[in-house]
mmCIF file of C-alpha atoms and ligand atoms in Angstrom:
data_model
loop_
_atom_site.group_PDB
_atom_site.id
_atom_site.type_symbol
_atom_site.label_atom_id
_atom_site.label_comp_id
_atom_site.label_asym_id
_atom_site.label_seq_id
_atom_site.Cartn_x
_atom_site.Cartn_y
_atom_site.Cartn_z
ATOM 1 C CA MET A 685 -4.603 11.476 -19.693
ATOM 2 C CA HIS A 686 -2.985 10.669 -16.744
ATOM 3 C CA LYS A 687 0.061 13.188 -15.932
ATOM 4 C CA LYS A 688 2.976 11.672 -14.235
ATOM 5 C CA LEU A 689 4.250 13.110 -10.985
ATOM 6 C CA LEU A 690 7.265 14.922 -10.879
ATOM 7 C CA ILE A 691 6.154 16.658 -7.903
ATOM 8 C CA PRO A 692 7.564 16.274 -4.202
ATOM 9 C CA GLY A 693 4.803 13.933 -3.129
ATOM 10 C CA PRO A 694 2.678 12.239 -4.105
ATOM 11 C CA THR A 695 5.055 10.553 -6.534
ATOM 12 C CA GLU A 696 4.319 8.346 -9.267
ATOM 13 C CA VAL A 697 3.179 4.799 -8.240
ATOM 14 C CA SER A 698 4.204 1.986 -10.718
ATOM 15 C CA LYS A 699 1.669 -0.308 -11.985
ATOM 16 C CA GLU A 700 3.802 -3.420 -10.294
ATOM 17 C CA ILE A 701 3.035 -1.592 -7.074
ATOM 18 C CA LEU A 702 -0.288 -0.361 -7.665
ATOM 19 C CA GLN A 703 -1.471 -3.889 -8.421
ATOM 20 C CA GLU A 704 -0.398 -5.241 -5.204
ATOM 21 C CA GLN A 705 -3.265 -3.583 -3.579
ATOM 22 C CA ASN A 706 -5.550 -6.088 -5.369
ATOM 23 C CA ARG A 707 -4.883 -8.821 -2.883
ATOM 24 C CA CYS A 708 -7.678 -10.113 -0.362
ATOM 25 C CA LEU A 709 -7.742 -8.998 2.749
ATOM 26 C CA ILE A 710 -6.858 -10.665 6.063
ATOM 27 C CA GLY A 711 -7.538 -10.194 9.524
ATOM 28 C CA HIS A 712 -4.661 -7.984 11.249
ATOM 29 C CA ARG A 713 -4.707 -10.663 14.319
ATOM 30 C CA GLU A 714 -4.050 -13.907 12.219
ATOM 31 C CA LYS A 715 -0.936 -15.514 11.916
ATOM 32 C CA GLU A 716 -1.079 -14.541 8.175
ATOM 33 C CA PHE A 717 -0.709 -11.011 9.027
ATOM 34 C CA SER A 718 2.134 -11.332 11.330
ATOM 35 C CA THR A 719 4.264 -13.018 8.603
ATOM 36 C CA LEU A 720 3.290 -10.035 6.224
ATOM 37 C CA TYR A 721 4.206 -7.259 8.643
ATOM 38 C CA ALA A 722 7.431 -9.248 10.022
ATOM 39 C CA GLY A 723 8.519 -9.482 6.480
ATOM 40 C CA ILE A 724 8.234 -5.735 6.181
ATOM 41 C CA THR A 725 10.180 -4.803 9.081
ATOM 42 C CA ASP A 726 12.778 -7.038 8.418
ATOM 43 C CA LYS A 727 13.108 -5.888 5.014
ATOM 44 C CA ILE A 728 13.375 -2.259 6.350
ATOM 45 C CA THR A 729 15.761 -3.260 9.390
ATOM 46 C CA LYS A 730 18.135 -4.763 6.079
ATOM 47 C CA PHE A 731 17.609 -1.608 4.054
ATOM 48 C CA PHE A 732 18.394 1.222 6.445
ATOM 49 C CA GLU A 733 21.253 -1.487 8.492
ATOM 50 C CA LEU A 734 19.085 -1.075 11.669
ATOM 51 C CA THR A 735 21.405 -1.842 14.858
ATOM 52 C CA PRO A 736 19.522 -3.893 17.355
ATOM 53 C CA ASP A 737 18.849 -0.471 19.304
ATOM 54 C CA ILE A 738 16.674 0.813 16.642
ATOM 55 C CA LYS A 739 13.781 -0.572 15.639
ATOM 56 C CA PRO A 740 11.283 0.116 12.587
ATOM 57 C CA THR A 741 7.521 0.168 12.800
ATOM 58 C CA VAL A 742 4.787 1.305 10.131
ATOM 59 C CA THR A 743 1.881 3.306 11.049
ATOM 60 C CA THR A 744 -1.289 3.893 8.840
ATOM 61 C CA SER A 745 -1.156 7.644 8.833
ATOM 62 C CA SER A 746 0.724 10.160 6.732
ATOM 63 C CA GLY A 747 3.583 11.487 7.898
ATOM 64 C CA THR A 748 2.335 14.492 9.673
ATOM 65 C CA LEU A 749 0.781 11.857 12.537
ATOM 66 C CA TRP A 750 5.099 11.388 13.547
ATOM 67 C CA PHE A 751 4.980 15.323 14.578
ATOM 68 C CA ASP A 752 2.293 14.436 17.095
ATOM 69 C CA ILE A 753 3.887 11.330 18.195
ATOM 70 C CA VAL A 754 7.177 13.382 19.258
ATOM 71 C CA ALA A 755 5.356 15.519 20.745
ATOM 72 C CA ARG A 756 3.138 13.356 22.581
ATOM 73 C CA SER A 757 5.352 10.534 23.227
ATOM 74 C CA VAL A 758 8.846 11.986 23.202
ATOM 75 C CA VAL A 759 9.184 15.570 24.746
ATOM 76 C CA LYS A 760 9.503 15.495 28.206
ATOM 77 C CA HIS A 761 9.704 18.956 29.716
ATOM 78 C CA LYS A 762 11.037 21.249 26.858
ATOM 79 C CA ALA A 763 12.159 20.945 23.150
ATOM 80 C CA LEU A 764 14.128 22.842 20.681
ATOM 81 C CA ALA A 765 12.675 22.973 16.871
ATOM 82 C CA CYS A 766 14.509 23.871 14.166
ATOM 83 C CA VAL A 767 12.647 25.645 11.601
ATOM 84 C CA ASN A 768 13.878 26.534 7.964
ATOM 85 C CA GLY A 769 10.642 26.053 6.153
ATOM 86 C CA ALA A 770 7.182 25.198 5.841
ATOM 87 C CA PHE A 771 7.421 21.663 7.121
ATOM 88 C CA SER A 772 9.610 22.217 10.150
ATOM 89 C CA LYS A 773 7.520 25.180 10.779
ATOM 90 C CA ARG A 774 4.714 22.737 11.219
ATOM 91 C CA ALA A 775 6.434 20.107 13.211
ATOM 92 C CA ALA A 776 6.924 23.253 15.989
ATOM 93 C CA GLN A 777 3.272 24.263 16.008
ATOM 94 C CA THR A 778 2.199 20.826 16.817
ATOM 95 C CA LEU A 779 4.768 20.628 19.729
ATOM 96 C CA GLN A 780 3.504 23.780 21.102
ATOM 97 C CA SER A 781 -0.202 22.794 20.309
ATOM 98 C CA CYS A 782 0.577 19.776 22.233
ATOM 99 C CA GLY A 783 1.260 21.800 24.994
ATOM 100 C CA LYS A 784 5.056 21.345 24.970
ATOM 101 C CA GLU A 785 6.933 23.877 25.775
ATOM 102 C CA THR A 786 8.984 24.730 22.646
ATOM 103 C CA ASP A 787 11.802 27.134 21.749
ATOM 104 C CA ILE A 788 12.061 27.852 17.881
ATOM 105 C CA LEU A 789 15.485 27.923 16.150
ATOM 106 C CA GLU A 790 14.531 29.722 12.755
ATOM 107 C CA VAL A 791 16.851 30.478 9.602
ATOM 108 C CA GLU A 792 15.503 31.929 6.594
ATOM 109 C CA MET A 793 13.878 30.135 3.849
ATOM 110 C CA GLY A 794 16.369 28.626 1.676
ATOM 111 C CA LYS A 795 18.779 27.867 4.402
ATOM 112 C CA ALA A 796 20.276 24.946 6.126
ATOM 113 C CA ILE A 797 20.048 24.398 9.948
ATOM 114 C CA LYS A 798 23.711 23.769 10.861
ATOM 115 C CA ALA A 799 25.298 22.101 14.109
ATOM 116 C CA ASP A 800 26.660 25.213 15.150
ATOM 117 C CA MET A 801 23.318 27.207 15.500
ATOM 118 C CA VAL A 802 21.703 24.269 17.402
ATOM 119 C CA ALA A 803 24.922 24.229 19.573
ATOM 120 C CA GLU A 804 24.399 27.572 20.991
ATOM 121 C CA LYS A 805 20.957 27.163 21.541
ATOM 122 C CA LEU A 806 21.655 24.018 23.494
ATOM 123 C CA GLU A 807 24.485 25.854 25.823
ATOM 124 C CA THR A 808 22.337 28.333 26.552
ATOM 125 C CA ASN A 809 19.016 26.350 27.637
ATOM 126 C CA LYS A 810 18.000 22.955 28.811
ATOM 127 C CA TYR A 811 16.093 20.992 26.121
ATOM 128 C CA ASP A 812 15.221 17.148 26.570
ATOM 129 C CA THR A 813 14.268 16.659 22.410
ATOM 130 C CA VAL A 814 15.477 18.448 19.195
ATOM 131 C CA THR A 815 13.528 18.455 16.070
ATOM 132 C CA VAL A 816 15.195 18.821 12.738
ATOM 133 C CA CYS A 817 13.997 18.323 8.803
ATOM 134 C CA HIS A 818 16.631 16.398 7.075
ATOM 135 C CA ASN A 819 15.111 17.483 3.432
ATOM 136 C CA GLU A 820 13.213 20.943 3.472
ATOM 137 C CA THR A 821 10.639 19.925 0.793
ATOM 138 C CA SER A 822 9.371 23.595 0.571
ATOM 139 C CA THR A 823 12.598 25.120 -0.115
ATOM 140 C CA GLY A 824 14.681 22.032 -1.384
ATOM 141 C CA VAL A 825 17.360 22.229 1.365
ATOM 142 C CA ARG A 826 19.161 19.457 3.101
ATOM 143 C CA SER A 827 20.217 19.903 6.533
ATOM 144 C CA PRO A 828 23.195 18.019 7.905
ATOM 145 C CA VAL A 829 21.750 15.877 10.288
ATOM 146 C CA LYS A 830 24.634 13.945 10.468
ATOM 147 C CA GLU A 831 26.587 16.882 11.981
ATOM 148 C CA ILE A 832 23.837 18.527 14.172
ATOM 149 C CA ALA A 833 23.026 14.529 15.961
ATOM 150 C CA GLN A 834 26.588 14.082 16.505
ATOM 151 C CA MET A 835 27.059 17.132 18.237
ATOM 152 C CA ILE A 836 24.255 16.422 20.288
ATOM 153 C CA ARG A 837 25.052 12.983 20.920
ATOM 154 C CA LYS A 838 28.511 13.853 21.949
ATOM 155 C CA ASP A 839 27.496 17.121 24.537
ATOM 156 C CA TYR A 840 23.833 16.209 25.550
ATOM 157 C CA PRO A 841 23.881 12.834 25.577
ATOM 158 C CA GLU A 842 20.296 12.791 27.460
ATOM 159 C CA VAL A 843 18.707 14.799 24.680
ATOM 160 C CA ILE A 844 16.404 12.868 21.553
ATOM 161 C CA ILE A 845 16.932 13.617 18.335
ATOM 162 C CA ALA A 846 13.746 13.461 15.960
ATOM 163 C CA VAL A 847 14.637 13.905 12.348
ATOM 164 C CA ASP A 848 11.648 14.328 9.705
ATOM 165 C CA ALA A 849 13.066 12.517 6.544
ATOM 166 C CA VAL A 850 9.354 12.730 5.147
ATOM 167 C CA SER A 851 10.699 13.695 1.707
ATOM 168 C CA SER A 852 14.389 11.899 1.596
ATOM 169 C CA LEU A 853 14.282 8.766 3.687
ATOM 170 C CA ALA A 854 14.604 5.832 0.901
ATOM 171 C CA GLY A 855 15.892 8.601 -1.511
ATOM 172 C CA ASP A 856 18.414 9.987 0.027
ATOM 173 C CA LYS A 857 21.123 8.071 1.998
ATOM 174 C CA LEU A 858 20.044 7.592 5.757
ATOM 175 C CA VAL A 859 21.576 4.948 8.067
ATOM 176 C CA PRO A 860 19.819 6.118 11.325
ATOM 177 C CA SER A 861 22.901 4.573 13.417
ATOM 178 C CA GLU A 862 25.727 6.186 11.280
ATOM 179 C CA ILE A 863 23.773 9.836 11.775
ATOM 180 C CA GLY A 864 23.083 9.355 15.654
ATOM 181 C CA CYS A 865 19.324 9.887 15.456
ATOM 182 C CA ASP A 866 16.657 8.511 17.752
ATOM 183 C CA ILE A 867 13.717 9.130 15.250
ATOM 184 C CA ILE A 868 13.736 9.219 11.746
ATOM 185 C CA PHE A 869 10.413 8.944 9.979
ATOM 186 C CA SER A 870 9.045 9.282 6.577
ATOM 187 C CA SER A 871 5.549 8.859 4.550
ATOM 188 C CA THR A 872 4.869 6.269 2.023
ATOM 189 C CA GLN A 873 3.947 8.662 -0.843
ATOM 190 C CA LYS A 874 7.216 10.517 -1.151
ATOM 191 C CA CYS A 875 10.657 8.424 -1.782
ATOM 192 C CA PHE A 876 9.055 4.715 -1.116
ATOM 193 C CA ALA A 877 6.759 5.732 -4.311
ATOM 194 C CA LEU A 878 3.798 4.262 -2.709
ATOM 195 C CA PRO A 879 0.190 5.731 -2.544
ATOM 196 C CA PRO A 880 -0.467 7.815 0.414
ATOM 197 C CA GLY A 881 -1.316 6.148 3.787
ATOM 198 C CA LEU A 882 1.570 4.967 5.971
ATOM 199 C CA ALA A 883 4.583 5.864 7.398
ATOM 200 C CA VAL A 884 7.692 4.360 8.251
ATOM 201 C CA GLY A 885 9.200 5.057 11.637
ATOM 202 C CA LEU A 886 12.555 4.317 12.882
ATOM 203 C CA VAL A 887 13.141 4.562 16.498
ATOM 204 C CA SER A 888 15.805 4.006 19.114
ATOM 205 C CA GLU A 889 15.278 2.141 22.171
ATOM 206 C CA ARG A 890 16.349 5.664 23.820
ATOM 207 C CA ALA A 891 13.343 7.016 22.849
ATOM 208 C CA ILE A 892 11.236 4.359 23.697
ATOM 209 C CA GLU A 893 12.634 4.544 27.433
ATOM 210 C CA ARG A 894 12.217 8.090 27.232
ATOM 211 C CA ALA A 895 8.138 7.975 26.195
ATOM 212 C CA LYS A 896 7.660 5.417 29.303
ATOM 213 C CA THR A 897 8.367 8.225 31.355
ATOM 214 C CA VAL A 898 6.113 10.946 29.407
ATOM 215 C CA PRO A 899 2.079 10.951 30.888
ATOM 216 C CA THR A 900 0.862 12.455 27.665
ATOM 217 C CA ARG A 901 1.325 9.917 25.151
ATOM 218 C CA GLY A 902 -2.257 9.946 24.035
ATOM 219 C CA GLY A 903 -3.760 6.664 22.037
ATOM 220 C CA TYR A 904 -2.999 6.397 18.136
ATOM 221 C CA THR A 905 0.565 8.660 19.188
ATOM 222 C CA ASP A 906 1.782 6.250 22.358
ATOM 223 C CA ILE A 907 4.954 4.868 20.734
ATOM 224 C CA VAL A 908 5.301 2.461 23.900
ATOM 225 C CA GLU A 909 2.411 0.932 22.886
ATOM 226 C CA MET A 910 3.365 0.629 19.258
ATOM 227 C CA PHE A 911 6.294 -1.302 20.194
ATOM 228 C CA GLU A 912 4.996 -3.311 22.422
ATOM 229 C CA PHE A 913 2.407 -4.780 19.682
ATOM 230 C CA GLU A 914 5.700 -4.719 17.457
ATOM 231 C CA LYS A 915 7.174 -7.808 19.576
ATOM 232 C CA LYS A 916 4.023 -9.662 18.189
ATOM 233 C CA HIS A 917 4.662 -8.258 14.931
ATOM 234 C CA GLN A 918 1.244 -6.377 15.020
ATOM 235 C CA THR A 919 0.054 -2.959 14.974
ATOM 236 C CA PRO A 920 -2.071 -1.631 18.206
ATOM 237 C CA PHE A 921 -5.172 -0.788 15.868
ATOM 238 C CA THR A 922 -6.279 -1.701 12.300
ATOM 239 C CA PRO A 923 -3.442 -1.104 9.410
ATOM 240 C CA ASN A 924 -4.103 -0.744 5.848
ATOM 241 C CA VAL A 925 -3.084 -4.164 5.122
ATOM 242 C CA SER A 926 -3.384 -3.520 1.074
ATOM 243 C CA LEU A 927 -0.770 -0.681 1.207
ATOM 244 C CA LEU A 928 1.389 -3.104 3.518
ATOM 245 C CA TYR A 929 1.213 -5.463 0.493
ATOM 246 C CA ALA A 930 2.414 -2.965 -1.603
ATOM 247 C CA LEU A 931 5.220 -1.693 0.774
ATOM 248 C CA ASP A 932 6.191 -5.222 1.100
ATOM 249 C CA LYS A 933 6.664 -5.420 -3.004
ATOM 250 C CA ARG A 934 8.573 -1.992 -2.538
ATOM 251 C CA MET A 935 10.710 -3.272 -0.074
ATOM 252 C CA ASP A 936 12.149 -6.006 -2.174
ATOM 253 C CA LEU A 937 12.685 -3.699 -4.908
ATOM 254 C CA LEU A 938 14.410 -1.270 -2.678
ATOM 255 C CA LEU A 939 16.617 -4.069 -1.342
ATOM 256 C CA ALA A 940 17.506 -5.185 -5.132
ATOM 257 C CA GLU A 941 18.617 -2.121 -6.108
ATOM 258 C CA THR A 942 20.597 -1.144 -2.880
ATOM 259 C CA HIS A 943 20.962 1.780 -0.532
ATOM 260 C CA ASP A 944 23.915 2.978 -2.153
ATOM 261 C CA GLY A 945 22.233 2.386 -5.869
ATOM 262 C CA VAL A 946 19.054 4.301 -4.697
ATOM 263 C CA TYR A 947 21.229 7.390 -3.352
ATOM 264 C CA GLN A 948 23.265 7.373 -6.626
ATOM 265 C CA ARG A 949 19.997 7.192 -8.912
ATOM 266 C CA HIS A 950 18.622 10.144 -6.800
ATOM 267 C CA LYS A 951 21.672 11.915 -6.904
ATOM 268 C CA ASP A 952 22.597 11.878 -10.726
ATOM 269 C CA MET A 953 18.885 13.082 -11.109
ATOM 270 C CA ALA A 954 19.318 15.882 -8.732
ATOM 271 C CA ASP A 955 22.911 16.886 -10.150
ATOM 272 C CA TYR A 956 21.204 16.842 -13.757
ATOM 273 C CA THR A 957 18.043 18.936 -12.840
ATOM 274 C CA GLN A 958 20.555 21.403 -10.803
ATOM 275 C CA LYS A 959 22.830 21.896 -13.553
ATOM 276 C CA TRP A 960 20.141 22.658 -15.782
ATOM 277 C CA ALA A 961 18.858 25.280 -13.336
ATOM 278 C CA LYS A 962 21.923 26.769 -12.669
ATOM 279 C CA LYS A 963 22.515 27.656 -16.446
ATOM 280 C CA HIS A 964 18.963 29.000 -17.012
ATOM 281 C CA PHE A 965 17.939 30.230 -13.683
ATOM 282 C CA SER A 966 19.416 29.755 -9.992
ATOM 283 C CA MET A 967 18.821 27.774 -7.256
ATOM 284 C CA PHE A 968 16.541 28.800 -4.015
ATOM 285 C CA SER A 969 18.387 26.606 -1.774
ATOM 286 C CA GLU A 970 21.788 27.455 -0.009
ATOM 287 C CA PRO A 971 24.899 26.571 -1.991
ATOM 288 C CA GLY A 972 26.095 22.712 -1.088
ATOM 289 C CA TYR A 973 23.073 22.085 0.894
ATOM 290 C CA GLU A 974 20.500 21.277 -1.860
ATOM 291 C CA SER A 975 18.406 18.411 -1.594
ATOM 292 C CA ILE A 976 18.680 15.333 -3.865
ATOM 293 C CA THR A 977 14.839 14.462 -4.262
ATOM 294 C CA VAL A 978 13.604 17.950 -4.800
ATOM 295 C CA SER A 979 14.954 20.840 -6.736
ATOM 296 C CA CYS A 980 13.743 24.363 -5.505
ATOM 297 C CA ILE A 981 14.764 26.708 -8.352
ATOM 298 C CA ASN A 982 14.535 30.498 -8.513
ATOM 299 C CA ASN A 983 12.047 31.567 -11.347
ATOM 300 C CA THR A 984 14.430 34.290 -12.136
ATOM 301 C CA GLN A 985 13.033 34.386 -15.946
ATOM 302 C CA ASN A 986 9.681 35.164 -14.434
ATOM 303 C CA LYS A 987 8.175 32.188 -16.490
ATOM 304 C CA ASP A 988 4.243 31.119 -15.906
ATOM 305 C CA VAL A 989 4.587 27.980 -14.203
ATOM 306 C CA LYS A 990 1.023 27.554 -14.331
ATOM 307 C CA ALA A 991 1.086 27.649 -18.182
ATOM 308 C CA LEU A 992 4.194 25.228 -18.316
ATOM 309 C CA ASN A 993 2.010 22.656 -16.331
ATOM 310 C CA GLN A 994 -0.613 22.682 -18.908
ATOM 311 C CA GLN A 995 1.368 22.248 -21.858
ATOM 312 C CA LEU A 996 3.327 19.647 -19.613
ATOM 313 C CA ALA A 997 0.058 18.162 -19.063
ATOM 314 C CA GLU A 998 -1.005 17.417 -22.574
ATOM 315 C CA ARG A 999 2.379 15.436 -22.548
ATOM 316 C CA GLY A 1000 1.712 13.498 -19.693
ATOM 317 C CA TYR A 1001 3.713 15.218 -16.630
ATOM 318 C CA LEU A 1002 2.970 17.558 -13.825
ATOM 319 C CA ILE A 1003 5.488 19.675 -12.212
ATOM 320 C CA SER A 1004 5.123 21.452 -8.886
ATOM 321 C CA ALA A 1005 4.721 25.579 -8.355
ATOM 322 C CA GLY A 1006 6.713 26.946 -5.366
ATOM 323 C CA TYR A 1007 5.403 26.369 -1.768
ATOM 324 C CA GLY A 1008 3.312 29.117 -0.013
ATOM 325 C CA ALA A 1009 4.856 32.592 -0.289
ATOM 326 C CA LEU A 1010 7.131 31.131 -2.603
ATOM 327 C CA ALA A 1011 4.446 30.017 -5.107
ATOM 328 C CA ASP A 1012 5.268 32.607 -8.020
ATOM 329 C CA LYS A 1013 9.075 33.228 -6.984
ATOM 330 C CA THR A 1014 10.141 29.508 -7.428
ATOM 331 C CA PHE A 1015 9.308 26.079 -9.064
ATOM 332 C CA ARG A 1016 10.017 22.378 -8.088
ATOM 333 C CA ILE A 1017 10.912 19.609 -9.688
ATOM 334 C CA GLY A 1018 10.236 16.421 -7.586
ATOM 335 C CA HIS A 1019 12.527 13.810 -8.609
ATOM 336 C CA MET A 1020 11.864 10.939 -6.083
ATOM 337 C CA GLY A 1021 10.426 7.453 -6.037
ATOM 338 C CA GLU A 1022 10.892 5.294 -8.834
ATOM 339 C CA TRP A 1023 12.154 8.034 -11.689
ATOM 340 C CA LYS A 1024 15.505 7.722 -13.452
ATOM 341 C CA LEU A 1025 17.883 10.099 -14.899
ATOM 342 C CA GLU A 1026 16.669 9.089 -18.453
ATOM 343 C CA ASP A 1027 12.940 10.520 -17.461
ATOM 344 C CA ILE A 1028 14.347 13.518 -15.832
ATOM 345 C CA LYS A 1029 16.382 14.319 -19.022
ATOM 346 C CA HIS A 1030 12.905 13.748 -21.214
ATOM 347 C CA VAL A 1031 11.024 16.224 -18.818
ATOM 348 C CA ILE A 1032 13.491 18.675 -18.865
ATOM 349 C CA GLY A 1033 13.800 18.702 -22.441
ATOM 350 C CA LEU A 1034 9.768 18.943 -22.666
ATOM 351 C CA ILE A 1035 10.459 22.211 -20.536
ATOM 352 C CA ASP A 1036 13.059 23.585 -22.764
ATOM 353 C CA GLU A 1037 11.119 23.090 -25.945
ATOM 354 C CA ILE A 1038 7.729 24.634 -24.030
ATOM 355 C CA TRP A 1039 9.696 27.546 -22.383
ATOM 356 C CA GLN A 1040 11.991 27.645 -25.499
ATOM 357 C CA ILE A 1041 15.208 27.708 -23.487
ATOM 358 C CA GLY A 1042 18.436 26.783 -25.078
ATOM 359 C CA LYS A 1043 20.400 23.936 -24.415
HETATM 360 C C1 LIG B 1468 5.447 15.741 2.809
HETATM 361 C C2 LIG B 1468 6.014 16.331 3.899
HETATM 362 C C3 LIG B 1468 5.468 16.189 5.270
HETATM 363 C C4 LIG B 1468 3.816 15.866 5.566
HETATM 364 O O1 LIG B 1468 3.777 14.665 5.332
HETATM 365 P P1 LIG B 1468 2.321 14.155 4.946
HETATM 366 O O2 LIG B 1468 2.890 12.774 4.303
HETATM 367 O O3 LIG B 1468 1.674 14.721 3.969
HETATM 368 O O4 LIG B 1468 1.660 13.903 6.123
HETATM 369 C C5 LIG B 1468 6.166 16.716 6.522
HETATM 370 N N1 LIG B 1468 7.612 16.707 6.224
HETATM 371 C C6 LIG B 1468 8.020 17.084 4.969
HETATM 372 C C7 LIG B 1468 9.656 17.326 4.893
HETATM 373 C C8 LIG B 1468 7.349 16.657 4.142
HETATM 374 O O5 LIG B 1468 7.564 16.538 2.561
#
């Protein structure tokens, strides 16, 4: 039996979207391709209310490629990497392993990165790039990227701000021009509810101008080249056309639902899940900074999550254990993508029944 995915990526993909990949292939230097691709980037532009100084691109890669893109194409002399969990840590390690001098601002797992913490680092050191994770999937923490970006834009206008929104873009509401960030990226297997294999990047002119002065851009990670090809509605290398068909369809669905509608649906699922979690367990994430796409719950009742998943599997669902060192201490429910409140109510009802926890 297929287990429907309530894990924080990959998330469940509807039949309607899966079928889009069945179409015949087209050559990526053909006019037909440019029409398809231009349509997708137009829809992305509309959905995220992109201003002319912020441009979209789609890479054939998972989201992690963007750690390398930021490291190779954007960081010039020195970066500040904000770390509050496993994914932001990986971003920091990527900057370092690409040979870029990097300072790390680290807070305890479960805590958010806040503007004053970043300001304190920027006061004492000179950085040209700051990286921050909007939605730390390992801890279910949502950091106030808008406050961080606004502070940087105001006091350090030359600094490029790169935001990992892999598990929140197209679920949570993120409008780059309102936030004030330069680069924001996401993979398609999270809130976009597509199969894995594509990543969406929204990039400011400022970041592209910076990249032109950075000599280490590499090949697949060269953001200047990417946006040169964007002018022709093409990608520098062979893209996954099948997935682009699916993305095109998904953007139609997102636009029909509206950005506010998508946000509210995720917020409702998060509120329901977290109210339940607080009643029977507690939240791992710092109060006030809970993610709206994934709930990371302290396993205060010492429940057997593996056994739960075996029983949920018989009913056709899968949730997630904690990440890494948090495996037994927490469990996570992913409520991202096309899920609706009624689905979450149903699955939480099943968990109540299996664990015999009262209403
Ligand atoms: C899933 C995830 C990643 C990694 O994305 P891939 O698409 O698996 O490469 C990075 N950051 C965050 C916050 C994530 O949730």
